Structures are given as C-alpha cells and as structure tokens.
C-alpha positions as protocol buffer text, in pm:
chain_id: "A"
residue {
  index: 1
  type: UNK
  ca { x: 4461 y: 3209 z: -6399 }
}
residue {
  index: 2
  type: UNK
  ca { x: 4827 y: 3206 z: -6305 }
}
residue {
  index: 3
  type: UNK
  ca { x: 4762 y: 3472 z: -6039 }
}
residue {
  index: 4
  type: UNK
  ca { x: 4490 y: 3253 z: -5887 }
}
residue {
  index: 5
  type: UNK
  ca { x: 4722 y: 2950 z: -5881 }
}
residue {
  index: 6
  type: UNK
  ca { x: 5000 y: 3157 z: -5727 }
}
residue {
  index: 7
  type: UNK
  ca { x: 4760 y: 3285 z: -5459 }
}
residue {
  index: 8
  type: UNK
  ca { x: 4644 y: 2930 z: -5377 }
}
residue {
  index: 9
  type: UNK
  ca { x: 5001 y: 2807 z: -5359 }
}
residue {
  index: 10
  type: UNK
  ca { x: 5086 y: 3090 z: -5121 }
}
residue {
  index: 11
  type: UNK
  ca { x: 4791 y: 3001 z: -4898 }
}
residue {
  index: 12
  type: UNK
  ca { x: 4885 y: 2631 z: -4899 }
}
residue {
  index: 13
  type: UNK
  ca { x: 5248 y: 2718 z: -4821 }
}
residue {
  index: 14
  type: UNK
  ca { x: 5141 y: 2941 z: -4533 }
}
residue {
  index: 15
  type: UNK
  ca { x: 4921 y: 2664 z: -4391 }
}
residue {
  index: 16
  type: UNK
  ca { x: 5203 y: 2412 z: -4418 }
}
residue {
  index: 17
  type: UNK
  ca { x: 5445 y: 2648 z: -4245 }
}
residue {
  index: 18
  type: UNK
  ca { x: 5191 y: 2705 z: -3966 }
}
residue {
  index: 19
  type: UNK
  ca { x: 5137 y: 2329 z: -3926 }
}
residue {
  index: 20
  type: UNK
  ca { x: 5512 y: 2268 z: -3918 }
}
residue {
  index: 21
  type: UNK
  ca { x: 5549 y: 2537 z: -3652 }
}
residue {
  index: 22
  type: UNK
  ca { x: 5279 y: 2377 z: -3435 }
}
residue {
  index: 23
  type: UNK
  ca { x: 5430 y: 2032 z: -3488 }
}
residue {
  index: 24
  type: UNK
  ca { x: 5777 y: 2157 z: -3400 }
}
residue {
  index: 25
  type: UNK
  ca { x: 5651 y: 2332 z: -3086 }
}
residue {
  index: 26
  type: UNK
  ca { x: 5466 y: 2021 z: -2966 }
}
residue {
  index: 27
  type: UNK
  ca { x: 5755 y: 1790 z: -3056 }
}
residue {
  index: 28
  type: UNK
  ca { x: 6004 y: 2010 z: -2875 }
}
residue {
  index: 29
  type: UNK
  ca { x: 5802 y: 1991 z: -2553 }
}
residue {
  index: 30
  type: UNK
  ca { x: 5797 y: 1610 z: -2573 }
}
residue {
  index: 31
  type: UNK
  ca { x: 6159 y: 1568 z: -2681 }
}
residue {
  index: 32
  type: UNK
  ca { x: 6286 y: 1798 z: -2408 }
}
residue {
  index: 33
  type: UNK
  ca { x: 6389 y: 1567 z: -2124 }
}
residue {
  index: 34
  type: UNK
  ca { x: 6471 y: 1844 z: -1876 }
}
residue {
  index: 35
  type: UNK
  ca { x: 6321 y: 1813 z: -1530 }
}
residue {
  index: 36
  type: UNK
  ca { x: 6192 y: 2132 z: -1370 }
}
residue {
  index: 37
  type: UNK
  ca { x: 5967 y: 2276 z: -1103 }
}
residue {
  index: 38
  type: UNK
  ca { x: 5732 y: 2573 z: -1140 }
}
residue {
  index: 39
  type: UNK
  ca { x: 5603 y: 2766 z: -842 }
}
residue {
  index: 40
  type: UNK
  ca { x: 5291 y: 2897 z: -1012 }
}
residue {
  index: 41
  type: UNK
  ca { x: 5166 y: 3251 z: -976 }
}
residue {
  index: 42
  type: UNK
  ca { x: 4804 y: 3188 z: -874 }
}
residue {
  index: 43
  type: UNK
  ca { x: 4759 y: 3500 z: -663 }
}
residue {
  index: 44
  type: UNK
  ca { x: 4711 y: 3455 z: -289 }
}
residue {
  index: 45
  type: UNK
  ca { x: 4746 y: 3078 z: -281 }
}
residue {
  index: 46
  type: UNK
  ca { x: 4980 y: 2784 z: -331 }
}
residue {
  index: 47
  type: UNK
  ca { x: 5035 y: 2579 z: -647 }
}
residue {
  index: 48
  type: UNK
  ca { x: 5349 y: 2399 z: -764 }
}
residue {
  index: 49
  type: UNK
  ca { x: 5393 y: 2199 z: -1085 }
}
residue {
  index: 50
  type: UNK
  ca { x: 5679 y: 1950 z: -1132 }
}
residue {
  index: 51
  type: UNK
  ca { x: 5776 y: 1784 z: -1462 }
}
residue {
  index: 52
  type: UNK
  ca { x: 6026 y: 1499 z: -1434 }
}
residue {
  index: 53
  type: UNK
  ca { x: 6218 y: 1343 z: -1722 }
}
residue {
  index: 54
  type: UNK
  ca { x: 5941 y: 1438 z: -1962 }
}
residue {
  index: 55
  type: UNK
  ca { x: 5714 y: 1161 z: -1833 }
}
residue {
  index: 56
  type: UNK
  ca { x: 5594 y: 1231 z: -1478 }
}
residue {
  index: 57
  type: UNK
  ca { x: 5370 y: 1525 z: -1382 }
}
residue {
  index: 58
  type: UNK
  ca { x: 5323 y: 1620 z: -1017 }
}
residue {
  index: 59
  type: UNK
  ca { x: 5107 y: 1895 z: -869 }
}
residue {
  index: 60
  type: UNK
  ca { x: 5126 y: 2025 z: -512 }
}
residue {
  index: 61
  type: UNK
  ca { x: 4814 y: 2232 z: -436 }
}
residue {
  index: 62
  type: UNK
  ca { x: 4625 y: 2426 z: -702 }
}
residue {
  index: 63
  type: UNK
  ca { x: 4542 y: 2774 z: -577 }
}
residue {
  index: 64
  type: UNK
  ca { x: 4184 y: 2893 z: -532 }
}
residue {
  index: 65
  type: UNK
  ca { x: 4053 y: 2923 z: -887 }
}
residue {
  index: 66
  type: UNK
  ca { x: 4122 y: 2878 z: -1261 }
}
residue {
  index: 67
  type: UNK
  ca { x: 4462 y: 3052 z: -1260 }
}
residue {
  index: 68
  type: UNK
  ca { x: 4637 y: 2717 z: -1220 }
}
residue {
  index: 69
  type: UNK
  ca { x: 4521 y: 2624 z: -1572 }
}
residue {
  index: 70
  type: UNK
  ca { x: 4729 y: 2910 z: -1715 }
}
residue {
  index: 71
  type: UNK
  ca { x: 5040 y: 2778 z: -1543 }
}
residue {
  index: 72
  type: UNK
  ca { x: 4980 y: 2420 z: -1657 }
}
residue {
  index: 73
  type: UNK
  ca { x: 4893 y: 2537 z: -2008 }
}
residue {
  index: 74
  type: UNK
  ca { x: 5225 y: 2717 z: -2035 }
}
residue {
  index: 75
  type: UNK
  ca { x: 5455 y: 2454 z: -1883 }
}
residue {
  index: 76
  type: UNK
  ca { x: 5287 y: 2114 z: -1932 }
}
residue {
  index: 77
  type: UNK
  ca { x: 5298 y: 1955 z: -2281 }
}
residue {
  index: 78
  type: UNK
  ca { x: 4975 y: 2034 z: -2466 }
}
residue {
  index: 79
  type: UNK
  ca { x: 4882 y: 1673 z: -2547 }
}
residue {
  index: 80
  type: UNK
  ca { x: 4966 y: 1538 z: -2202 }
}
residue {
  index: 81
  type: UNK
  ca { x: 4647 y: 1529 z: -1995 }
}
residue {
  index: 82
  type: UNK
  ca { x: 4762 y: 1299 z: -1714 }
}
residue {
  index: 83
  type: UNK
  ca { x: 4882 y: 1414 z: -1372 }
}
residue {
  index: 84
  type: UNK
  ca { x: 5041 y: 1109 z: -1214 }
}
residue {
  index: 85
  type: UNK
  ca { x: 5057 y: 1242 z: -858 }
}
residue {
  index: 86
  type: UNK
  ca { x: 4893 y: 1536 z: -682 }
}
residue {
  index: 87
  type: UNK
  ca { x: 4875 y: 1673 z: -328 }
}
residue {
  index: 88
  type: UNK
  ca { x: 4632 y: 1889 z: -134 }
}
residue {
  index: 89
  type: UNK
  ca { x: 4842 y: 1993 z: 165 }
}
residue {
  index: 90
  type: UNK
  ca { x: 4531 y: 2090 z: 363 }
}
residue {
  index: 91
  type: UNK
  ca { x: 4167 y: 2168 z: 281 }
}
residue {
  index: 92
  type: UNK
  ca { x: 4161 y: 2547 z: 253 }
}
residue {
  index: 93
  type: UNK
  ca { x: 4038 y: 2696 z: -72 }
}
residue {
  index: 94
  type: UNK
  ca { x: 4359 y: 2879 z: -163 }
}
residue {
  index: 95
  type: UNK
  ca { x: 4517 y: 2532 z: -183 }
}
residue {
  index: 96
  type: UNK
  ca { x: 4236 y: 2311 z: -318 }
}
residue {
  index: 97
  type: UNK
  ca { x: 4009 y: 2540 z: -524 }
}
residue {
  index: 98
  type: UNK
  ca { x: 4190 y: 2495 z: -855 }
}
residue {
  index: 99
  type: UNK
  ca { x: 4139 y: 2117 z: -854 }
}
residue {
  index: 100
  type: UNK
  ca { x: 3771 y: 2175 z: -939 }
}
residue {
  index: 101
  type: UNK
  ca { x: 3886 y: 2308 z: -1279 }
}
residue {
  index: 102
  type: UNK
  ca { x: 4180 y: 2071 z: -1322 }
}
residue {
  index: 103
  type: UNK
  ca { x: 3951 y: 1766 z: -1302 }
}
residue {
  index: 104
  type: UNK
  ca { x: 3758 y: 1898 z: -1604 }
}
residue {
  index: 105
  type: UNK
  ca { x: 4069 y: 1904 z: -1824 }
}
residue {
  index: 106
  type: UNK
  ca { x: 4312 y: 1652 z: -1680 }
}
residue {
  index: 107
  type: UNK
  ca { x: 4311 y: 1301 z: -1538 }
}
residue {
  index: 108
  type: UNK
  ca { x: 4450 y: 1300 z: -1185 }
}
residue {
  index: 109
  type: UNK
  ca { x: 4559 y: 945 z: -1113 }
}
residue {
  index: 110
  type: UNK
  ca { x: 4664 y: 968 z: -746 }
}
residue {
  index: 111
  type: UNK
  ca { x: 4586 y: 1236 z: -490 }
}
residue {
  index: 112
  type: UNK
  ca { x: 4747 y: 1257 z: -147 }
}
residue {
  index: 113
  type: UNK
  ca { x: 4536 y: 1451 z: 101 }
}
residue {
  index: 114
  type: UNK
  ca { x: 4497 y: 1444 z: 475 }
}
residue {
  index: 115
  type: UNK
  ca { x: 4170 y: 1294 z: 598 }
}
residue {
  index: 116
  type: UNK
  ca { x: 4060 y: 1635 z: 728 }
}
residue {
  index: 117
  type: UNK
  ca { x: 3720 y: 1778 z: 644 }
}
residue {
  index: 118
  type: UNK
  ca { x: 3622 y: 2132 z: 553 }
}
residue {
  index: 119
  type: UNK
  ca { x: 3246 y: 2177 z: 561 }
}
residue {
  index: 120
  type: UNK
  ca { x: 3256 y: 2454 z: 300 }
}
residue {
  index: 121
  type: UNK
  ca { x: 3030 y: 2374 z: 3 }
}
residue {
  index: 122
  type: UNK
  ca { x: 3321 y: 2413 z: -240 }
}
residue {
  index: 123
  type: UNK
  ca { x: 3520 y: 2141 z: -63 }
}
residue {
  index: 124
  type: UNK
  ca { x: 3224 y: 1907 z: -40 }
}
residue {
  index: 125
  type: UNK
  ca { x: 3169 y: 1950 z: -416 }
}
residue {
  index: 126
  type: UNK
  ca { x: 3534 y: 1875 z: -478 }
}
residue {
  index: 127
  type: UNK
  ca { x: 3520 y: 1556 z: -270 }
}
residue {
  index: 128
  type: UNK
  ca { x: 3216 y: 1440 z: -469 }
}
residue {
  index: 129
  type: UNK
  ca { x: 3395 y: 1518 z: -795 }
}
residue {
  index: 130
  type: UNK
  ca { x: 3706 y: 1327 z: -690 }
}
residue {
  index: 131
  type: UNK
  ca { x: 3492 y: 1021 z: -625 }
}
residue {
  index: 132
  type: UNK
  ca { x: 3306 y: 1069 z: -955 }
}
residue {
  index: 133
  type: UNK
  ca { x: 3635 y: 1091 z: -1147 }
}
residue {
  index: 134
  type: UNK
  ca { x: 3768 y: 776 z: -974 }
}
residue {
  index: 135
  type: UNK
  ca { x: 4076 y: 951 z: -839 }
}
residue {
  index: 136
  type: UNK
  ca { x: 4279 y: 725 z: -614 }
}
residue {
  index: 137
  type: UNK
  ca { x: 4276 y: 897 z: -272 }
}
residue {
  index: 138
  type: UNK
  ca { x: 4533 y: 827 z: -3 }
}
residue {
  index: 139
  type: UNK
  ca { x: 4672 y: 983 z: 316 }
}
residue {
  index: 140
  type: UNK
  ca { x: 5032 y: 994 z: 432 }
}
residue {
  index: 141
  type: UNK
  ca { x: 5172 y: 1062 z: 778 }
}
residue {
  index: 142
  type: UNK
  ca { x: 5499 y: 1141 z: 950 }
}
residue {
  index: 143
  type: UNK
  ca { x: 5773 y: 890 z: 854 }
}
residue {
  index: 144
  type: UNK
  ca { x: 5583 y: 763 z: 549 }
}
residue {
  index: 145
  type: UNK
  ca { x: 5783 y: 756 z: 225 }
}
residue {
  index: 146
  type: UNK
  ca { x: 5671 y: 750 z: -139 }
}
residue {
  index: 147
  type: UNK
  ca { x: 5923 y: 614 z: -390 }
}
residue {
  index: 148
  type: UNK
  ca { x: 5856 y: 666 z: -760 }
}
residue {
  index: 149
  type: UNK
  ca { x: 6138 y: 604 z: -1007 }
}
residue {
  index: 150
  type: UNK
  ca { x: 6420 y: 837 z: -894 }
}
residue {
  index: 151
  type: UNK
  ca { x: 6189 y: 1031 z: -660 }
}
residue {
  index: 152
  type: UNK
  ca { x: 6177 y: 1005 z: -280 }
}
residue {
  index: 153
  type: UNK
  ca { x: 5904 y: 1189 z: -90 }
}
residue {
  index: 154
  type: UNK
  ca { x: 5942 y: 1179 z: 289 }
}
residue {
  index: 155
  type: UNK
  ca { x: 5663 y: 1303 z: 517 }
}
residue {
  index: 156
  type: UNK
  ca { x: 5728 y: 1482 z: 847 }
}
residue {
  index: 157
  type: UNK
  ca { x: 5380 y: 1606 z: 938 }
}
residue {
  index: 158
  type: UNK
  ca { x: 5113 y: 1539 z: 1052 }
}
residue {
  index: 159
  type: UNK
  ca { x: 5153 y: 1243 z: 1284 }
}
residue {
  index: 160
  type: UNK
  ca { x: 4869 y: 995 z: 1327 }
}
residue {
  index: 161
  type: UNK
  ca { x: 4857 y: 1069 z: 1699 }
}
residue {
  index: 162
  type: UNK
  ca { x: 4821 y: 1445 z: 1648 }
}
residue {
  index: 163
  type: UNK
  ca { x: 4529 y: 1387 z: 1414 }
}
residue {
  index: 164
  type: UNK
  ca { x: 4365 y: 1124 z: 1634 }
}
residue {
  index: 165
  type: UNK
  ca { x: 4366 y: 1352 z: 1938 }
}
residue {
  index: 166
  type: UNK
  ca { x: 4157 y: 1622 z: 1770 }
}
residue {
  index: 167
  type: UNK
  ca { x: 3896 y: 1425 z: 1574 }
}
residue {
  index: 168
  type: UNK
  ca { x: 3535 y: 1455 z: 1685 }
}
residue {
  index: 169
  type: UNK
  ca { x: 3347 y: 1308 z: 1389 }
}
residue {
  index: 170
  type: UNK
  ca { x: 3433 y: 1081 z: 1097 }
}
residue {
  index: 171
  type: UNK
  ca { x: 3252 y: 1006 z: 773 }
}
residue {
  index: 172
  type: UNK
  ca { x: 3332 y: 780 z: 481 }
}
residue {
  index: 173
  type: UNK
  ca { x: 3314 y: 882 z: 116 }
}
residue {
  index: 174
  type: UNK
  ca { x: 3177 y: 648 z: -148 }
}
residue {
  index: 175
  type: UNK
  ca { x: 3535 y: 556 z: -230 }
}
residue {
  index: 176
  type: UNK
  ca { x: 3583 y: 429 z: 130 }
}
residue {
  index: 177
  type: UNK
  ca { x: 3817 y: 721 z: 200 }
}
residue {
  index: 178
  type: UNK
  ca { x: 3750 y: 853 z: 550 }
}
residue {
  index: 179
  type: UNK
  ca { x: 3750 y: 1224 z: 637 }
}
residue {
  index: 180
  type: UNK
  ca { x: 3741 y: 1374 z: 986 }
}
residue {
  index: 181
  type: UNK
  ca { x: 3600 y: 1683 z: 1147 }
}
residue {
  index: 182
  type: UNK
  ca { x: 3863 y: 1831 z: 1379 }
}
residue {
  index: 183
  type: UNK
  ca { x: 3879 y: 2088 z: 1657 }
}
residue {
  index: 184
  type: UNK
  ca { x: 4193 y: 2277 z: 1554 }
}
residue {
  index: 185
  type: UNK
  ca { x: 4276 y: 2525 z: 1279 }
}
residue {
  index: 186
  type: UNK
  ca { x: 4316 y: 2340 z: 948 }
}
residue {
  index: 187
  type: UNK
  ca { x: 4659 y: 2497 z: 894 }
}
residue {
  index: 188
  type: UNK
  ca { x: 4797 y: 2286 z: 1178 }
}
residue {
  index: 189
  type: UNK
  ca { x: 4739 y: 1967 z: 978 }
}
residue {
  index: 190
  type: UNK
  ca { x: 4923 y: 2086 z: 666 }
}
residue {
  index: 191
  type: UNK
  ca { x: 5133 y: 1818 z: 504 }
}
residue {
  index: 192
  type: UNK
  ca { x: 5506 y: 1876 z: 539 }
}
residue {
  index: 193
  type: UNK
  ca { x: 5718 y: 1663 z: 309 }
}
residue {
  index: 194
  type: UNK
  ca { x: 6058 y: 1664 z: 146 }
}
residue {
  index: 195
  type: UNK
  ca { x: 6071 y: 1598 z: -225 }
}
residue {
  index: 196
  type: UNK
  ca { x: 6405 y: 1459 z: -345 }
}
residue {
  index: 197
  type: UNK
  ca { x: 6506 y: 1408 z: -706 }
}
residue {
  index: 198
  type: UNK
  ca { x: 6868 y: 1319 z: -775 }
}
residue {
  index: 199
  type: UNK
  ca { x: 7065 y: 1596 z: -596 }
}
residue {
  index: 200
  type: UNK
  ca { x: 6777 y: 1839 z: -542 }
}
residue {
  index: 201
  type: UNK
  ca { x: 6573 y: 1852 z: -221 }
}
residue {
  index: 202
  type: UNK
  ca { x: 6260 y: 2064 z: -178 }
}
residue {
  index: 203
  type: UNK
  ca { x: 6063 y: 2105 z: 144 }
}
residue {
  index: 204
  type: UNK
  ca { x: 5690 y: 2172 z: 109 }
}
residue {
  index: 205
  type: UNK
  ca { x: 5528 y: 2318 z: 420 }
}
residue {
  index: 206
  type: UNK
  ca { x: 5169 y: 2413 z: 340 }
}
residue {
  index: 207
  type: UNK
  ca { x: 5043 y: 2668 z: 592 }
}
residue {
  index: 208
  type: UNK
  ca { x: 5202 y: 2533 z: 911 }
}
residue {
  index: 209
  type: UNK
  ca { x: 5226 y: 2772 z: 1205 }
}
residue {
  index: 210
  type: UNK
  ca { x: 5506 y: 2837 z: 1453 }
}
residue {
  index: 211
  type: UNK
  ca { x: 5399 y: 2556 z: 1684 }
}
residue {
  index: 212
  type: UNK
  ca { x: 5431 y: 2298 z: 1406 }
}
residue {
  index: 213
  type: UNK
  ca { x: 5749 y: 2457 z: 1267 }
}
residue {
  index: 214
  type: UNK
  ca { x: 5917 y: 2404 z: 1602 }
}
residue {
  index: 215
  type: UNK
  ca { x: 5773 y: 2052 z: 1645 }
}
residue {
  index: 216
  type: UNK
  ca { x: 5921 y: 1923 z: 1320 }
}
residue {
  index: 217
  type: UNK
  ca { x: 6252 y: 2114 z: 1319 }
}
residue {
  index: 218
  type: UNK
  ca { x: 6445 y: 1843 z: 1504 }
}
residue {
  index: 219
  type: UNK
  ca { x: 6359 y: 1591 z: 1228 }
}
residue {
  index: 220
  type: UNK
  ca { x: 6484 y: 1809 z: 944 }
}
residue {
  index: 221
  type: UNK
  ca { x: 6817 y: 1898 z: 787 }
}
residue {
  index: 222
  type: UNK
  ca { x: 6943 y: 2124 z: 508 }
}
residue {
  index: 223
  type: UNK
  ca { x: 6744 y: 2151 z: 186 }
}
residue {
  index: 224
  type: UNK
  ca { x: 6808 y: 2316 z: -149 }
}
residue {
  index: 225
  type: UNK
  ca { x: 6466 y: 2478 z: -184 }
}
residue {
  index: 226
  type: UNK
  ca { x: 6211 y: 2580 z: 78 }
}
residue {
  index: 227
  type: UNK
  ca { x: 5848 y: 2656 z: 5 }
}
residue {
  index: 228
  type: UNK
  ca { x: 5804 y: 2915 z: 280 }
}
residue {
  index: 229
  type: UNK
  ca { x: 5505 y: 2834 z: 507 }
}
residue {
  index: 230
  type: UNK
  ca { x: 5177 y: 3023 z: 486 }
}
residue {
  index: 231
  type: UNK
  ca { x: 5273 y: 3276 z: 215 }
}
residue {
  index: 232
  type: UNK
  ca { x: 5531 y: 3439 z: 440 }
}
residue {
  index: 233
  type: UNK
  ca { x: 5299 y: 3494 z: 737 }
}
residue {
  index: 234
  type: UNK
  ca { x: 5479 y: 3598 z: 1055 }
}
residue {
  index: 235
  type: UNK
  ca { x: 5304 y: 3305 z: 1227 }
}
residue {
  index: 236
  type: UNK
  ca { x: 5463 y: 3047 z: 998 }
}
residue {
  index: 237
  type: UNK
  ca { x: 5836 y: 2984 z: 994 }
}
residue {
  index: 238
  type: UNK
  ca { x: 6057 y: 3009 z: 1304 }
}
residue {
  index: 239
  type: UNK
  ca { x: 6426 y: 3072 z: 1359 }
}
residue {
  index: 240
  type: UNK
  ca { x: 6459 y: 2720 z: 1494 }
}
residue {
  index: 241
  type: UNK
  ca { x: 6333 y: 2577 z: 1166 }
}
residue {
  index: 242
  type: UNK
  ca { x: 6521 y: 2806 z: 927 }
}
residue {
  index: 243
  type: UNK
  ca { x: 6848 y: 2742 z: 1110 }
}
residue {
  index: 244
  type: UNK
  ca { x: 6803 y: 2369 z: 1047 }
}
residue {
  index: 245
  type: UNK
  ca { x: 6708 y: 2407 z: 680 }
}
residue {
  index: 246
  type: UNK
  ca { x: 6941 y: 2688 z: 560 }
}
residue {
  index: 247
  type: UNK
  ca { x: 6786 y: 2667 z: 211 }
}
residue {
  index: 248
  type: UNK
  ca { x: 6970 y: 2788 z: -98 }
}
residue {
  index: 249
  type: UNK
  ca { x: 6641 y: 2919 z: -240 }
}
residue {
  index: 250
  type: UNK
  ca { x: 6328 y: 3024 z: -50 }
}
residue {
  index: 251
  type: UNK
  ca { x: 6003 y: 3054 z: -246 }
}
residue {
  index: 252
  type: UNK
  ca { x: 5711 y: 3262 z: -124 }
}
residue {
  index: 253
  type: UNK
  ca { x: 5378 y: 3196 z: -296 }
}
residue {
  index: 254
  type: UNK
  ca { x: 5189 y: 3516 z: -237 }
}
residue {
  index: 255
  type: UNK
  ca { x: 4936 y: 3744 z: -406 }
}
residue {
  index: 256
  type: UNK
  ca { x: 5024 y: 4096 z: -515 }
}
residue {
  index: 257
  type: UNK
  ca { x: 4894 y: 4367 z: -279 }
}
residue {
  index: 258
  type: UNK
  ca { x: 4721 y: 4107 z: -63 }
}
residue {
  index: 259
  type: UNK
  ca { x: 4519 y: 4222 z: 238 }
}
residue {
  index: 260
  type: UNK
  ca { x: 4716 y: 4007 z: 486 }
}
residue {
  index: 261
  type: UNK
  ca { x: 5043 y: 4195 z: 459 }
}
residue {
  index: 262
  type: UNK
  ca { x: 5224 y: 3883 z: 335 }
}
residue {
  index: 263
  type: UNK
  ca { x: 5514 y: 3832 z: 329 }
}
residue {
  index: 264
  type: UNK
  ca { x: 5589 y: 3984 z: 668 }
}
residue {
  index: 265
  type: UNK
  ca { x: 5912 y: 4181 z: 717 }
}
residue {
  index: 266
  type: UNK
  ca { x: 5999 y: 3961 z: 1015 }
}
residue {
  index: 267
  type: UNK
  ca { x: 5998 y: 3655 z: 786 }
}
residue {
  index: 268
  type: UNK
  ca { x: 6201 y: 3827 z: 515 }
}
residue {
  index: 269
  type: UNK
  ca { x: 6461 y: 3933 z: 773 }
}
residue {
  index: 270
  type: UNK
  ca { x: 6474 y: 3576 z: 907 }
}
residue {
  index: 271
  type: UNK
  ca { x: 6534 y: 3437 z: 559 }
}
residue {
  index: 272
  type: UNK
  ca { x: 6799 y: 3697 z: 480 }
}
residue {
  index: 273
  type: UNK
  ca { x: 6983 y: 3602 z: 800 }
}
residue {
  index: 274
  type: UNK
  ca { x: 7077 y: 3266 z: 642 }
}
residue {
  index: 275
  type: UNK
  ca { x: 7172 y: 3419 z: 308 }
}
residue {
  index: 276
  type: UNK
  ca { x: 6905 y: 3240 z: 108 }
}
residue {
  index: 277
  type: UNK
  ca { x: 6793 y: 3356 z: -236 }
}
residue {
  index: 278
  type: UNK
  ca { x: 6432 y: 3480 z: -195 }
}
residue {
  index: 279
  type: UNK
  ca { x: 6188 y: 3458 z: -487 }
}
residue {
  index: 280
  type: UNK
  ca { x: 5824 y: 3570 z: -469 }
}
residue {
  index: 281
  type: UNK
  ca { x: 5540 y: 3499 z: -709 }
}
residue {
  index: 282
  type: UNK
  ca { x: 5391 y: 3846 z: -652 }
}
residue {
  index: 283
  type: UNK
  ca { x: 5711 y: 4001 z: -790 }
}
residue {
  index: 284
  type: UNK
  ca { x: 5845 y: 3732 z: -1025 }
}
residue {
  index: 285
  type: UNK
  ca { x: 5534 y: 3561 z: -1160 }
}
residue {
  index: 286
  type: UNK
  ca { x: 5580 y: 3188 z: -1228 }
}
residue {
  index: 287
  type: UNK
  ca { x: 5914 y: 3084 z: -1077 }
}
residue {
  index: 288
  type: UNK
  ca { x: 6085 y: 2812 z: -1282 }
}
residue {
  index: 289
  type: UNK
  ca { x: 6378 y: 2611 z: -1149 }
}
residue {
  index: 290
  type: UNK
  ca { x: 6552 y: 2346 z: -1358 }
}
residue {
  index: 291
  type: UNK
  ca { x: 6626 y: 2032 z: -1162 }
}
residue {
  index: 292
  type: UNK
  ca { x: 6970 y: 1941 z: -1286 }
}
residue {
  index: 293
  type: UNK
  ca { x: 7138 y: 1604 z: -1250 }
}
residue {
  index: 294
  type: UNK
  ca { x: 7431 y: 1488 z: -1039 }
}
residue {
  index: 295
  type: UNK
  ca { x: 7674 y: 1743 z: -1182 }
}
residue {
  index: 296
  type: UNK
  ca { x: 7452 y: 2037 z: -1089 }
}
residue {
  index: 297
  type: UNK
  ca { x: 7570 y: 2310 z: -858 }
}
residue {
  index: 298
  type: UNK
  ca { x: 7365 y: 2582 z: -690 }
}
residue {
  index: 299
  type: UNK
  ca { x: 7015 y: 2607 z: -839 }
}
residue {
  index: 300
  type: UNK
  ca { x: 6884 y: 2941 z: -957 }
}
residue {
  index: 301
  type: UNK
  ca { x: 6524 y: 3053 z: -966 }
}
residue {
  index: 302
  type: UNK
  ca { x: 6419 y: 3236 z: -1281 }
}
residue {
  index: 303
  type: UNK
  ca { x: 6115 y: 3442 z: -1371 }
}
residue {
  index: 304
  type: UNK
  ca { x: 5891 y: 3295 z: -1640 }
}
C-alpha cells in the first residue's frame, strides 16, 4: 500500500514539475522585454520576424512555404497569436507563400503590400484568403511614413508614378483593395523601406535590381543593418548604393546549395569593400539580432 502511495506521489510530483517548467518557460517569454529581429532561415526566400518591447509583432515577407512557422514557433511567444503588422515586399512566392500557412494559425491585423498582381493560382488563393480573414490591406509609396509607438518606417520605393506608368489592367478585391497587372518584372516594384527603432536602422530591399538600387541611392544614408537585395544576386545591389549605406551588418537570406548561385562573389566582394559584417541564413540558420536601446553600440548578429 505504501509503495503504491509513494509511486502516485512520485507521478504527481513529476507532473507538477513538468507544469511548472512549462509555466516558467511561457512566463519568461512574456516577461522578457527585449526587442529583437530574426532573419528567418526559410530556404531560398525572404522572411524576417521582429518582436518589439514584448508587445508588437512584425513580419516582413514569409518565404515560400511552411518553414516560416518553425521560425515563429521558436521566437514568438506561444500564446501570442496576433501579428500587428506584416509586409509582402512584392508578389513572388518566395516572399508571399508562407502567409497561406500563417493565416491558419495567426491573426494578421494589418498587411502592407503593393497593389501589384501575380496571376499565379497560389497568389490568387492568398488574396481570397486575406479578404476572408478580414486582414486590413494597404499600400505605401515613396515618402510615406508609418509611425507606431517608437517605430518609424520610411518608404523609398516604389513611387506612384513608376507604378502608374506600367499598369495595363486593374481589378478590385471584395475588400475594395485594388491590384494591378503590370508590364515589368515584379522585382522592380519591391518595397524598399527603412525600419527605425530607437538607435537601430534596418533597410529592407526586397528583390530590387540594379536599376532601382541606383534610382533610390540618392535618397538614402547610412544604416545599421541591410537586408541585401535579391538573396545576393549580382543583379541586385550596386556600388553606388552600398557606398551610401555602409551598413554595420549585411544579411543575406538565401537557400543552401541553391540553383541560382546566390550569393554571387561580386556581391560578397562589394560588401567586404565597406567592411560590413556579413551573415547568411544558408550558413548561420536563423540570424537573431537584439535591438538594444540608446546606450547600445555596434550590433552583432548571432546564429540561433
């Protein structure tokens, strides 16, 4: 009888310890007020998760498939299912595909996307799902600014004129959001914006090409962190742009052993010429950078 009671007590104690461990783990994620950014390893695609002051979740692109869920599951508090602000820099699947799965698990409150159409079935399904989930859709253009608490997001590309000149057909979604069929490569319309939080500045560049890199360079200045355009393609960043930015850290979102040869040696040499710290998701996995406050010095990218 005593042995049975002892066994039951041991089981109960083990369960209590396990529950305390789970509670402590969840509590720690909510009590931790650190702000950080994660350049997610989603293979050959872009996805960046930002957690600010333990209350605001931001997502820039989502890769092509379910891999983004692994990154969010690891770095976003388990019980938090709200993404306050998200971006699709341009409608190519290696940037938008993951949102199909995110919408099944999370509530995306606001989504910034250019009014550019991609006739691929996967994008049309995503547009329908965004309307079904009542996501607030909005576009931003050059010189637009979003201010949210201590965050400033300044847009440099595209301009309204550049978009207007290449539209040949427009349709309206049920949500009254208009999307346009365009003549040019979708990469050319990639959102370029600077994200600023306290003393940290990050430039997101989507998949812009050399033409757009040179167009916007005169509007830009130094940044702490650069999301290198187009996975390090040789047709992305230019010397003119990198000489204006001189980033402390340059992040390349790229898939291991990809068939495109990204990142190109020419781009790596260009980045090294300005003595920037280069981090790559194909080599480092998820790249986590803590966004320190006003007393912070040089940021350091870490593998996680």
